[in-house]
Coordinates of C-alpha atoms in Angstrom, one line a residue:
X210 CA -9.7 -121.8 31.8
X211 CA -8.6 -120.1 27.9
X212 CA -8.4 -122.6 25.0
X213 CA -5.7 -122.3 22.7
X214 CA -7.2 -119.0 20.3
X215 CA -8.1 -117.2 23.0
X216 CA -4.4 -117.3 25.0
X217 CA -1.9 -116.9 21.6
X218 CA -4.9 -113.7 21.4
X219 CA -3.6 -112.5 24.5
X220 CA 0.1 -113.2 23.8
X221 CA -0.7 -111.5 20.6
X222 CA -1.2 -108.3 22.6
X223 CA 2.1 -108.3 24.1
X224 CA 3.7 -108.6 21.6
X225 CA 1.6 -105.5 20.1
X226 CA -0.2 -107.0 16.9
X227 CA -4.5 -107.1 19.4
X228 CA -5.7 -104.8 21.6
X229 CA -6.5 -105.2 24.8
X230 CA -9.9 -106.1 25.3
X231 CA -9.5 -103.1 28.6
X232 CA -7.2 -100.7 29.6
X233 CA -6.9 -99.3 33.0
X234 CA -4.6 -96.8 33.4
X235 CA -3.2 -93.9 36.1
X236 CA -3.9 -97.7 38.2
X237 CA -3.0 -97.7 42.3
X238 CA -3.1 -101.4 43.0
X239 CA -2.7 -103.3 45.6
X240 CA 0.0 -106.2 44.8
X241 CA -1.3 -109.0 47.2
X242 CA 2.7 -111.0 47.2
X243 CA 4.9 -107.9 47.6
X244 CA 2.5 -106.5 50.7
X245 CA 2.3 -102.6 49.1
X246 CA 0.3 -100.6 46.8
X247 CA 2.1 -100.6 42.8
X248 CA 1.1 -97.7 40.2
X249 CA 0.7 -98.4 36.2
X250 CA -1.5 -100.6 33.8
X251 CA -3.3 -103.0 33.8
X252 CA -4.1 -105.0 30.5
X253 CA -7.0 -107.5 29.8
X254 CA -7.9 -109.8 27.8
X255 CA -11.3 -112.7 27.5
X256 CA -11.3 -111.8 31.2
X257 CA -8.1 -112.6 32.4
X258 CA -4.7 -109.9 33.0
X259 CA -2.2 -110.1 30.7
X260 CA 0.4 -107.5 32.0
X261 CA 0.6 -104.5 34.8
X262 CA 3.5 -102.3 34.7
X263 CA 4.7 -99.4 33.7
X264 CA 4.4 -99.7 29.8
X265 CA 1.0 -99.5 27.2
X266 CA 0.1 -101.6 24.7
X267 CA 1.1 -100.9 21.2
X268 CA -2.5 -101.1 20.0
X269 CA -5.5 -99.8 21.1
X270 CA -8.3 -99.7 18.2
X271 CA -11.1 -101.0 19.7
X272 CA -10.0 -100.8 23.6
X273 CA -12.1 -100.0 26.1
X274 CA -10.4 -97.3 28.6
X275 CA -10.5 -96.3 32.1
X276 CA -8.6 -93.4 33.9
X277 CA -8.1 -94.9 37.3
X278 CA -6.7 -91.8 39.1
X279 CA -8.1 -91.4 43.0
X280 CA -8.8 -95.2 43.0
X281 CA -7.4 -97.9 44.4
X282 CA -7.8 -101.2 43.7
X283 CA -8.2 -104.5 45.5
X284 CA -8.1 -107.9 44.3
X285 CA -12.3 -109.1 44.6
X286 CA -12.8 -110.6 47.7
X287 CA -13.1 -114.3 48.3
X288 CA -16.0 -115.7 50.9
X289 CA -14.3 -118.9 51.9
X290 CA -17.1 -120.2 53.9
X291 CA -20.3 -119.9 52.7
X292 CA -23.1 -121.5 53.1
X293 CA -25.7 -120.4 50.1
X294 CA -28.5 -121.5 50.4
X295 CA -29.9 -119.7 53.1
X296 CA -33.5 -118.7 52.2
X297 CA -31.4 -116.9 48.9
X298 CA -29.9 -119.2 46.4
X299 CA -26.4 -119.5 45.0
X300 CA -27.3 -117.2 41.9
X301 CA -29.2 -114.5 43.2
X302 CA -26.3 -113.6 46.8
X303 CA -23.4 -114.0 44.7
X304 CA -25.6 -111.0 42.5
X305 CA -26.0 -109.2 45.8
X306 CA -22.3 -109.8 47.6
X307 CA -20.9 -108.7 44.2
X308 CA -21.9 -105.2 44.5
X309 CA -20.5 -105.3 47.8
X310 CA -17.2 -106.3 45.9
X311 CA -17.1 -109.9 46.5
X312 CA -17.6 -112.2 43.8
X313 CA -15.9 -115.5 44.3
X314 CA -17.9 -118.0 46.5
X315 CA -16.0 -121.8 48.8
X316 CA -20.1 -122.9 49.0
X317 CA -21.5 -125.2 50.6
X318 CA -23.7 -128.3 49.2
X319 CA -25.5 -130.0 51.3
X320 CA -28.8 -127.9 50.5
X321 CA -28.7 -129.7 47.1
X322 CA -27.7 -133.4 48.2
X323 CA -30.5 -132.9 50.5
X324 CA -33.4 -131.8 47.5
X325 CA -31.7 -133.4 44.9
X326 CA -29.7 -136.3 43.1
X327 CA -26.3 -136.0 42.3
X328 CA -26.5 -135.7 38.3
X329 CA -28.9 -132.6 39.2
X330 CA -26.4 -130.6 41.0
X331 CA -23.6 -131.4 38.9
X332 CA -25.3 -129.8 36.2
X333 CA -26.2 -127.0 38.2
X334 CA -23.2 -126.5 39.6
X335 CA -21.9 -126.6 36.1
X336 CA -24.8 -123.8 34.8
X337 CA -23.3 -121.5 37.7
X338 CA -19.7 -121.5 36.1
X339 CA -21.0 -119.4 32.8
X340 CA -22.2 -116.1 35.4
X341 CA -19.3 -114.0 35.2
X342 CA -18.2 -115.1 39.2
X343 CA -16.2 -117.8 40.8
X344 CA -17.9 -120.9 42.7
X345 CA -15.9 -123.4 44.4
X346 CA -17.9 -125.8 46.4
X347 CA -17.6 -128.6 49.0
X348 CA -18.0 -132.0 49.4
X349 CA -19.9 -133.5 52.4
X350 CA -19.2 -136.0 54.5
X351 CA -22.2 -135.9 56.5
X352 CA -25.4 -134.2 56.7
X353 CA -25.4 -132.5 60.2
X354 CA -28.7 -134.5 61.5
X355 CA -30.4 -138.0 61.6
X356 CA -31.3 -139.3 58.1
X357 CA -33.3 -142.2 57.2
X358 CA -30.9 -143.0 54.4
X359 CA -27.5 -141.2 55.9
X360 CA -25.3 -144.7 54.7
X361 CA -26.6 -144.1 51.3
X362 CA -26.6 -140.4 50.6
X363 CA -23.1 -140.2 52.2
X364 CA -21.8 -143.6 51.0
X365 CA -17.8 -143.5 50.0
X366 CA -18.6 -144.0 46.2
X367 CA -20.6 -141.0 46.1
X368 CA -18.7 -138.8 47.8
X369 CA -15.8 -139.3 45.6
X370 CA -18.0 -138.0 42.7
X371 CA -17.8 -135.0 44.6
X372 CA -14.5 -134.7 45.7
X373 CA -13.5 -135.6 42.3
X374 CA -14.5 -132.7 40.5
X375 CA -12.4 -129.7 39.8
X376 CA -14.4 -126.7 41.0
X377 CA -14.4 -128.8 44.5
X378 CA -11.9 -127.6 46.8
X379 CA -12.5 -129.1 50.2
X380 CA -14.4 -132.1 51.9
X381 CA -15.8 -130.6 55.2
X382 CA -17.1 -129.0 57.1
X383 CA -16.8 -131.7 59.7
X384 CA -20.1 -131.6 62.1
X385 CA -19.6 -135.0 62.4
X386 CA -16.3 -135.9 63.2
X387 CA -17.5 -137.6 66.6
X388 CA -18.5 -140.3 65.1
X389 CA -14.8 -140.0 63.7
X390 CA -13.2 -140.4 66.1
X391 CA -15.1 -143.5 67.1
X392 CA -14.0 -145.1 63.8
X393 CA -17.1 -144.5 61.4
X394 CA -15.1 -146.3 58.3
X395 CA -17.7 -144.5 55.9
X396 CA -16.4 -141.0 57.0
X397 CA -12.4 -141.9 57.2
X398 CA -12.5 -143.8 53.6
X399 CA -14.0 -139.9 52.4
X400 CA -11.4 -138.2 54.2
X401 CA -8.6 -140.2 53.0
X402 CA -9.2 -139.7 49.2
X403 CA -10.1 -136.3 49.7
X404 CA -6.2 -136.3 51.4
X405 CA -5.0 -138.4 48.2
X406 CA -7.1 -135.6 45.8
X407 CA -5.2 -132.4 47.2
X408 CA -8.7 -131.4 49.0
X409 CA -8.5 -129.5 52.0
X410 CA -10.3 -130.8 54.8
X411 CA -12.7 -127.6 57.1
X412 CA -13.2 -129.0 60.7
X413 CA -16.5 -127.8 63.0
X414 CA -14.8 -128.0 66.4
X415 CA -16.5 -124.9 69.1
X416 CA -14.8 -125.7 72.1
X417 CA -12.3 -128.3 71.2
X418 CA -9.7 -128.9 73.5
X419 CA -5.8 -128.9 72.7
X420 CA -6.3 -133.0 72.4
X421 CA -9.2 -132.8 70.2
X422 CA -7.3 -130.4 67.9
X423 CA -4.7 -132.5 68.1
X424 CA -6.4 -135.9 66.9
X425 CA -8.2 -134.0 64.3
X426 CA -5.4 -132.8 63.0
X427 CA -3.8 -136.1 62.6
X428 CA -7.0 -137.4 60.9
X429 CA -6.7 -135.1 58.4
X430 CA -8.1 -131.7 58.9
X431 CA -6.5 -128.6 58.0
X432 CA -8.5 -125.4 58.8
X433 CA -11.4 -124.3 61.2
X434 CA -13.2 -121.6 61.6
X435 CA -15.3 -121.9 65.3
X436 CA -12.5 -120.2 67.4
X437 CA -14.5 -118.2 70.1
X438 CA -11.9 -116.2 71.2
X439 CA -8.3 -114.9 70.4
X440 CA -6.7 -118.0 72.9
X441 CA -9.1 -120.2 70.8
X442 CA -7.4 -118.7 67.7
X443 CA -3.6 -119.1 69.0
X444 CA -4.4 -123.0 69.7
X445 CA -5.5 -123.4 66.6
X446 CA -2.2 -121.8 64.9
X447 CA -0.8 -123.5 67.4
X448 CA -2.0 -127.1 66.2
X449 CA -1.0 -125.8 62.7
X450 CA -4.4 -124.7 61.7
X451 CA -5.4 -122.6 59.5
X452 CA -7.6 -120.1 61.4
X453 CA -11.3 -118.6 59.2
X454 CA -12.5 -116.3 61.9
X455 CA -16.1 -115.0 61.9
X456 CA -18.1 -112.3 62.1
X457 CA -22.0 -114.0 61.4
X458 CA -25.5 -114.0 62.6
X459 CA -25.1 -115.6 65.7
X460 CA -21.6 -115.6 65.9
X461 CA -21.2 -111.8 65.7
X462 CA -17.3 -113.0 66.9
X463 CA -14.7 -110.8 64.8
X464 CA -14.2 -107.7 66.3
X465 CA -13.1 -109.2 69.9
X466 CA -11.7 -111.7 68.4
X467 CA -9.4 -109.2 66.0
X468 CA -8.9 -106.9 69.3
X469 CA -7.1 -109.4 71.2
X470 CA -5.1 -111.3 68.1
X471 CA -3.8 -107.3 68.4
X472 CA -3.6 -107.7 72.6
X473 CA -1.1 -110.5 71.9
X474 CA 0.8 -109.0 69.3
X475 CA 0.5 -111.9 67.3
X476 CA 1.8 -111.8 63.9
X477 CA -0.2 -114.3 62.0
X478 CA -2.3 -111.5 59.7
X479 CA -1.1 -113.9 56.4
X480 CA -2.4 -116.9 57.8
X481 CA -5.7 -115.3 59.0
X482 CA -9.2 -115.5 56.6
X483 CA -13.1 -114.1 57.4
X484 CA -16.3 -115.4 56.9
X485 CA -19.8 -114.9 57.3
X486 CA -20.7 -118.0 57.6
X487 CA -23.1 -118.1 55.4
X488 CA -25.8 -116.2 57.6
X489 CA -29.4 -115.0 56.7
X490 CA -30.2 -112.2 54.3
X491 CA -30.7 -109.2 56.9
X492 CA -27.3 -109.6 58.4
X493 CA -25.8 -108.4 54.6
X494 CA -27.9 -105.8 55.2
X495 CA -24.3 -103.7 55.7
X496 CA -22.2 -106.1 53.4
X497 CA -20.3 -109.6 53.3
X498 CA -16.4 -109.3 53.0
X499 CA -16.5 -106.0 52.5
X500 CA -18.2 -105.6 56.2
X501 CA -15.6 -108.1 57.5
X502 CA -13.1 -105.9 56.4
X503 CA -14.3 -102.8 58.0
X504 CA -14.3 -104.3 60.7
X505 CA -11.4 -105.4 61.1
X506 CA -9.7 -101.7 59.5
X507 CA -12.1 -100.5 61.6
X508 CA -10.3 -102.8 65.1
X509 CA -6.7 -101.6 63.7
X510 CA -5.3 -103.5 61.5
X511 CA -3.2 -102.7 58.8
X512 CA -5.7 -102.1 55.8
X513 CA -3.7 -104.4 53.6
X514 CA -3.7 -107.2 56.0
X515 CA -7.4 -106.6 56.2
X516 CA -7.8 -107.1 52.5
X517 CA -5.3 -110.0 51.9
X518 CA -8.0 -111.9 54.7
X519 CA -10.9 -111.8 52.5
X520 CA -8.4 -112.4 49.2
X521 CA -4.9 -113.8 49.0
X522 CA -4.5 -115.0 52.3
X523 CA -7.7 -117.8 50.9
X524 CA -6.7 -118.4 47.7
X525 CA -3.0 -119.0 48.8
X526 CA -4.2 -121.4 51.1
X527 CA -6.8 -123.2 48.7
X528 CA -3.8 -123.1 45.6
X529 CA -6.5 -120.7 43.9
X530 CA -3.6 -117.8 43.5
X531 CA -3.2 -118.9 39.9
X532 CA -6.2 -117.1 39.1
X533 CA -7.4 -115.2 41.8
X534 CA -6.2 -112.5 43.7
X535 CA -3.3 -111.3 42.8
X536 CA -3.2 -108.6 40.4
X537 CA -0.7 -110.0 38.0
X538 CA -0.2 -111.8 34.1
X539 CA -2.9 -114.9 34.2
X540 CA -5.2 -113.7 37.1
X541 CA -8.7 -113.4 36.3
X542 CA -10.0 -109.6 35.9
X543 CA -11.5 -109.6 39.0
X544 CA -10.5 -105.8 40.5
X545 CA -12.6 -104.1 43.0
X546 CA -12.5 -99.9 42.7
X547 CA -12.2 -98.5 46.0
X548 CA -12.6 -94.5 46.6
X549 CA -10.9 -95.0 49.3
X550 CA -8.3 -97.0 51.3
X551 CA -10.4 -97.5 54.7
X552 CA -13.6 -98.1 52.6
X553 CA -13.9 -101.8 51.7
X554 CA -17.4 -101.0 49.8
X555 CA -16.2 -100.6 46.0
X556 CA -17.5 -97.9 43.5
X557 CA -17.0 -100.1 40.8
X558 CA -16.2 -104.1 40.4
X559 CA -15.3 -106.6 37.7
X560 CA -15.2 -109.6 37.8
X561 CA -13.9 -112.0 35.0
X562 CA -13.5 -108.9 33.4
X563 CA -16.8 -108.3 33.1
X564 CA -18.5 -105.0 35.1
X565 CA -21.3 -105.8 37.5
X566 CA -20.5 -102.5 39.2
X567 CA -19.8 -98.8 37.5
X568 CA -20.3 -96.0 39.5
X569 CA -21.8 -97.1 42.5
X570 CA -24.2 -98.6 40.9
X571 CA -25.4 -102.1 39.1
X572 CA -24.7 -102.6 35.6
X573 CA -25.3 -106.1 35.2
X574 CA -27.2 -108.8 35.5
X575 CA -27.6 -112.6 34.8
X576 CA -29.3 -115.6 35.0
X577 CA -28.2 -119.0 34.1
X578 CA -29.3 -121.3 36.6
X579 CA -32.2 -123.7 36.0
X580 CA -33.6 -123.9 39.9
X581 CA -36.5 -126.0 38.2
X582 CA -33.8 -129.0 38.6
X583 CA -34.5 -128.8 42.3
X584 CA -38.5 -130.3 42.4
X585 CA -41.4 -128.6 43.1
X586 CA -42.7 -128.7 46.7
X587 CA -46.0 -130.9 46.1
X588 CA -47.1 -131.4 49.2
X589 CA -50.1 -134.6 48.2
X590 CA -51.1 -134.7 51.7
X591 CA -53.5 -133.0 55.1
X592 CA -52.8 -133.0 57.9
X593 CA -55.0 -133.4 60.8
X594 CA -55.0 -132.6 65.2
X595 CA -54.2 -135.8 65.9
X596 CA -50.9 -135.5 64.1
X597 CA -49.7 -133.3 66.1
X598 CA -50.3 -135.1 69.1
X599 CA -48.2 -135.3 71.4
X600 CA -46.3 -138.2 73.4
X601 CA -43.8 -138.4 75.9
X602 CA -42.6 -136.4 79.2
X603 CA -39.7 -134.8 78.1
X604 CA -39.8 -131.5 75.5
X605 CA -36.9 -129.5 73.8
X606 CA -36.0 -125.9 75.9
X607 CA -34.3 -123.3 73.9
X608 CA -31.3 -122.2 75.7
X609 CA -29.8 -119.2 72.9
X610 CA -31.0 -119.1 69.2
X611 CA -29.1 -122.8 68.6
X612 CA -28.2 -124.9 71.5
X613 CA -31.4 -126.1 73.2
X614 CA -31.7 -128.7 76.4
X615 CA -34.4 -131.4 77.4
X616 CA -36.8 -130.4 80.0
X617 CA -40.1 -131.9 81.5
X618 CA -42.6 -130.9 80.3
X619 CA -45.2 -128.7 82.4
X620 CA -47.9 -128.4 80.1
X621 CA -51.0 -130.9 79.1
X622 CA -49.9 -131.8 75.6
X623 CA -53.3 -133.6 75.1
X624 CA -54.2 -130.0 74.5
X625 CA -55.6 -128.5 70.9
X626 CA -55.3 -125.0 72.9
X627 CA -52.2 -123.6 75.4
X628 CA -53.0 -120.3 76.6
X629 CA -50.7 -117.8 75.3
X630 CA -47.9 -116.1 77.7
X631 CA -45.7 -118.6 78.2
X632 CA -43.0 -119.9 76.4
X633 CA -44.2 -124.1 75.1
X634 CA -45.4 -124.4 72.4
X635 CA -46.2 -127.7 70.2
X636 CA -43.6 -128.5 68.1
X637 CA -44.2 -131.3 64.9
X638 CA -41.1 -132.1 62.7
X639 CA -43.9 -134.2 58.9
X640 CA -41.6 -135.7 56.8
X641 CA -42.3 -133.7 53.0
X642 CA -43.5 -136.9 51.6
X643 CA -46.2 -137.0 54.3
X644 CA -45.1 -140.7 55.5
X645 CA -44.0 -139.8 59.3
X646 CA -43.9 -137.5 61.8
X647 CA -41.7 -136.6 65.3
X648 CA -44.0 -134.3 67.7
X649 CA -43.1 -133.0 70.7
X650 CA -43.3 -129.7 73.0
X651 CA -40.6 -126.5 72.7
X652 CA -40.2 -124.5 75.0
X653 CA -37.9 -120.4 75.0
X654 CA -39.6 -120.2 71.4
X655 CA -41.9 -118.1 71.7
X656 CA -45.1 -117.0 74.1
X657 CA -48.0 -116.1 71.9
X658 CA -46.9 -117.9 68.6
X659 CA -51.2 -119.5 67.8
X660 CA -49.2 -121.1 64.4
X661 CA -46.0 -121.4 62.3
X662 CA -45.4 -123.8 59.3
X663 CA -41.9 -124.0 57.8
X664 CA -40.8 -125.9 54.3
X665 CA -37.2 -124.1 55.2
X666 CA -35.7 -126.7 57.5
X667 CA -31.9 -128.8 57.5
X668 CA -33.7 -131.7 55.7
X669 CA -36.8 -130.6 53.8
X670 CA -39.2 -131.3 55.8
X671 CA -42.2 -129.4 57.1
X672 CA -41.9 -128.0 60.8
X673 CA -45.0 -126.7 62.8
X674 CA -44.8 -125.1 65.8
X675 CA -47.4 -123.2 67.9
X676 CA -49.5 -122.9 70.4
X677 CA -52.8 -123.5 69.0
X678 CA -53.2 -126.9 66.4
X679 CA -55.8 -125.1 64.3
X680 CA -54.0 -122.5 63.5
X681 CA -50.2 -124.6 62.7
X682 CA -52.4 -126.6 60.4
X683 CA -53.8 -122.9 58.9
X684 CA -50.2 -122.1 58.5
X685 CA -49.8 -125.9 56.9
X686 CA -51.9 -125.7 54.3
X687 CA -50.9 -122.4 53.4
X688 CA -47.3 -123.3 52.4
X689 CA -49.0 -126.2 50.8
X690 CA -50.7 -123.7 48.4
X691 CA -47.8 -121.2 47.7
X692 CA -45.6 -124.0 47.3
X693 CA -43.1 -123.5 50.1
X694 CA -42.4 -121.0 52.6
X695 CA -42.4 -119.4 56.4
X696 CA -46.6 -119.0 57.3
X697 CA -47.5 -117.6 60.8
X698 CA -51.5 -117.9 61.0
X699 CA -53.5 -116.2 63.7
X700 CA -57.0 -116.2 64.4
X701 CA -58.3 -117.4 61.4
X702 CA -56.0 -115.8 59.3
X703 CA -52.4 -115.2 57.3
X704 CA -50.5 -112.5 59.6
X705 CA -46.8 -112.8 57.7
X706 CA -45.8 -115.4 54.8
X707 CA -42.5 -115.9 53.3
X708 CA -42.2 -117.2 50.0
X709 CA -39.5 -120.4 49.2
X710 CA -40.7 -120.7 45.5
X711 CA -37.5 -123.5 44.5
X712 CA -38.5 -126.3 46.2
X713 CA -40.0 -125.2 49.6
X714 CA -36.2 -124.0 50.4
X715 CA -35.1 -121.0 48.4
X716 CA -36.5 -118.2 47.9
X717 CA -36.9 -116.8 43.2
X718 CA -36.1 -112.8 44.6
X719 CA -33.4 -110.6 44.5
X720 CA -31.5 -110.7 48.3
X721 CA -33.0 -107.0 48.9
X722 CA -36.1 -108.1 48.6
X723 CA -35.9 -111.1 50.7
X724 CA -34.4 -109.4 53.1
X725 CA -36.9 -107.3 53.7
X726 CA -38.9 -110.1 53.8
X727 CA -36.9 -111.4 56.3
X728 CA -37.3 -108.5 58.7
X729 CA -41.7 -108.1 58.5
X730 CA -40.7 -112.3 59.4
X731 CA -38.4 -111.2 62.2
X732 CA -40.3 -107.8 63.3
X733 CA -43.9 -110.9 63.1
X734 CA -41.6 -113.2 65.2
X735 CA -40.6 -110.5 67.7
X736 CA -43.9 -109.1 68.7
X737 CA -45.1 -113.0 69.8
X738 CA -42.3 -113.5 72.0
X739 CA -39.0 -115.0 69.7
X740 CA -36.4 -113.2 71.6
X741 CA -33.7 -114.8 69.9
X742 CA -31.5 -113.5 67.6
X743 CA -32.2 -115.2 64.4
X744 CA -35.0 -117.3 64.0
X745 CA -33.9 -118.4 60.3
X746 CA -31.0 -120.4 61.9
X747 CA -33.8 -121.2 64.7
X748 CA -35.9 -123.3 62.6
X749 CA -32.8 -124.8 60.4
X750 CA -30.0 -126.0 63.1
X751 CA -34.1 -128.0 65.5
X752 CA -32.8 -130.9 63.4
X753 CA -29.1 -130.0 63.2
X754 CA -26.9 -132.7 65.7
X755 CA -23.9 -131.4 65.7
X756 CA -25.1 -129.0 68.9
X757 CA -25.4 -129.9 72.0
X758 CA -28.1 -132.0 73.2
X759 CA -31.1 -132.8 72.2
X760 CA -32.6 -132.3 68.3
X761 CA -35.5 -133.5 66.5
X762 CA -34.9 -135.5 63.5
X763 CA -35.6 -137.9 61.1
X764 CA -35.4 -140.3 63.5
X765 CA -37.6 -138.9 66.2
X766 CA -36.6 -136.8 69.1
X767 CA -32.6 -137.9 70.0
X768 CA -31.0 -136.8 72.9
X769 CA -27.3 -136.3 70.9
X770 CA -25.0 -136.9 73.6
X771 CA -26.2 -140.0 75.0
X772 CA -27.1 -141.2 71.7
X773 CA -30.7 -142.4 72.8
X774 CA -34.4 -141.9 71.3
X775 CA -36.7 -139.6 73.4
X776 CA -39.5 -140.2 70.6
X777 CA -39.8 -142.2 67.9
X778 CA -40.5 -141.7 64.2
X779 CA -44.2 -142.3 64.2
X780 CA -45.8 -143.7 60.3
X781 CA -48.6 -142.0 59.1

């Protein structure tokens, strides 16, 4: 992280021959290893902590002096399981999260895999290294859906390129683990390579039995974030898993999980982590990892344990505590300054020695990534009502935000327009190249929705939903016109739109702006009968085969449990 010249300069500060860049005095800081508050000075040079203790440096000419009296300093927070493509992009999310103290991210790469090749993706990852945040990444083993070219995209030789990067710390998450249990050779090869390279493997095991947990542990899984009760968290700990507790838009489980752990009197807080699991912008209105810490403290977790679950425990588990989450020599100078131990939203944020927030206000902005690496959404085709014609007698019924089941149609699927006031809509998945389509009926999404089109999806293909085929086509054409986004059409007009200028999947706007756009979209959908919690995830997970029971995919409408195509893809 530092070259020989920089290290020599840092040692020269210790020897009294040079001045530090930054000197923090009267510092009351959390020492993560000792699990106690210490007081003293903190010296920083080239974004690195050089010394903590009682001494003052011999030279301070040109040094920035900070008196931290009256504040508490904790390590910068780490988000260990983030999907940084939930309408926002990694750069805009990091800028937003840093204002609440979250400056290090272990991030999903699936959206990049779906949209661009490996080499352009690597160039983007390298560009993000230039930011005053710390990005680490996952290597994906499967797509979470049924792709037409799955075996090529996730061939072991391709996965190996990702695993060999030093900023890739994890393989997974293992959404396709049933395939692994059935002997999927590609996934097994990729997992074995991950273990050989010393990478952690993250599971995705909601509702898993003790037997399944044991089998997956033997196959190489190290951790899991899918515990929904304290009993499930304890079961994972008993099987030797690292456990990450989740507070997300579709699974806000953190408070009951912690209440159950406290009630059970489990002394396990040194072995727990927390995550927001890549929730959409609106969910983050009250924070990122600071939100999790606040919930933990309010639930009765000791403050030091709460801060450790969002910093040191994560760094230690992923073997990056030589750089992160210990306020001691050799680590990044990534620090959050608090005015109250009970309030984890910092007044000041220092990341890699760069001030991102001072006295409650943002003070630095960055633009490092060239998002033109992700091709613009160029839809060189049009659709007609015939493309929305439904075949088959079974559709998809939504049980909640993301769980679906098959059902027998109760409408005339040949109609061009359905009566409003009931909860059945036409549903189409259109290949972004215009060469194929899949059509069915979606029950339970909305009761009075004429037309919705979205280029935001699991695969980057187009989703159309509605009760009026002409309005669905109108929404599609508006998506095409603005270069991507989520659009609602009604009575001959566009009534709401959320532009996604980066490849049709990501916004180029700051998270605060994007949040209000999401709020407007959510309100518009609720007025039209969407009564679930998270419309963004509902759209994303329509294709996700790691969830039961029926999904619309590039190969057709798929009964996941039976691995049976109910409606195959139609070529255009």
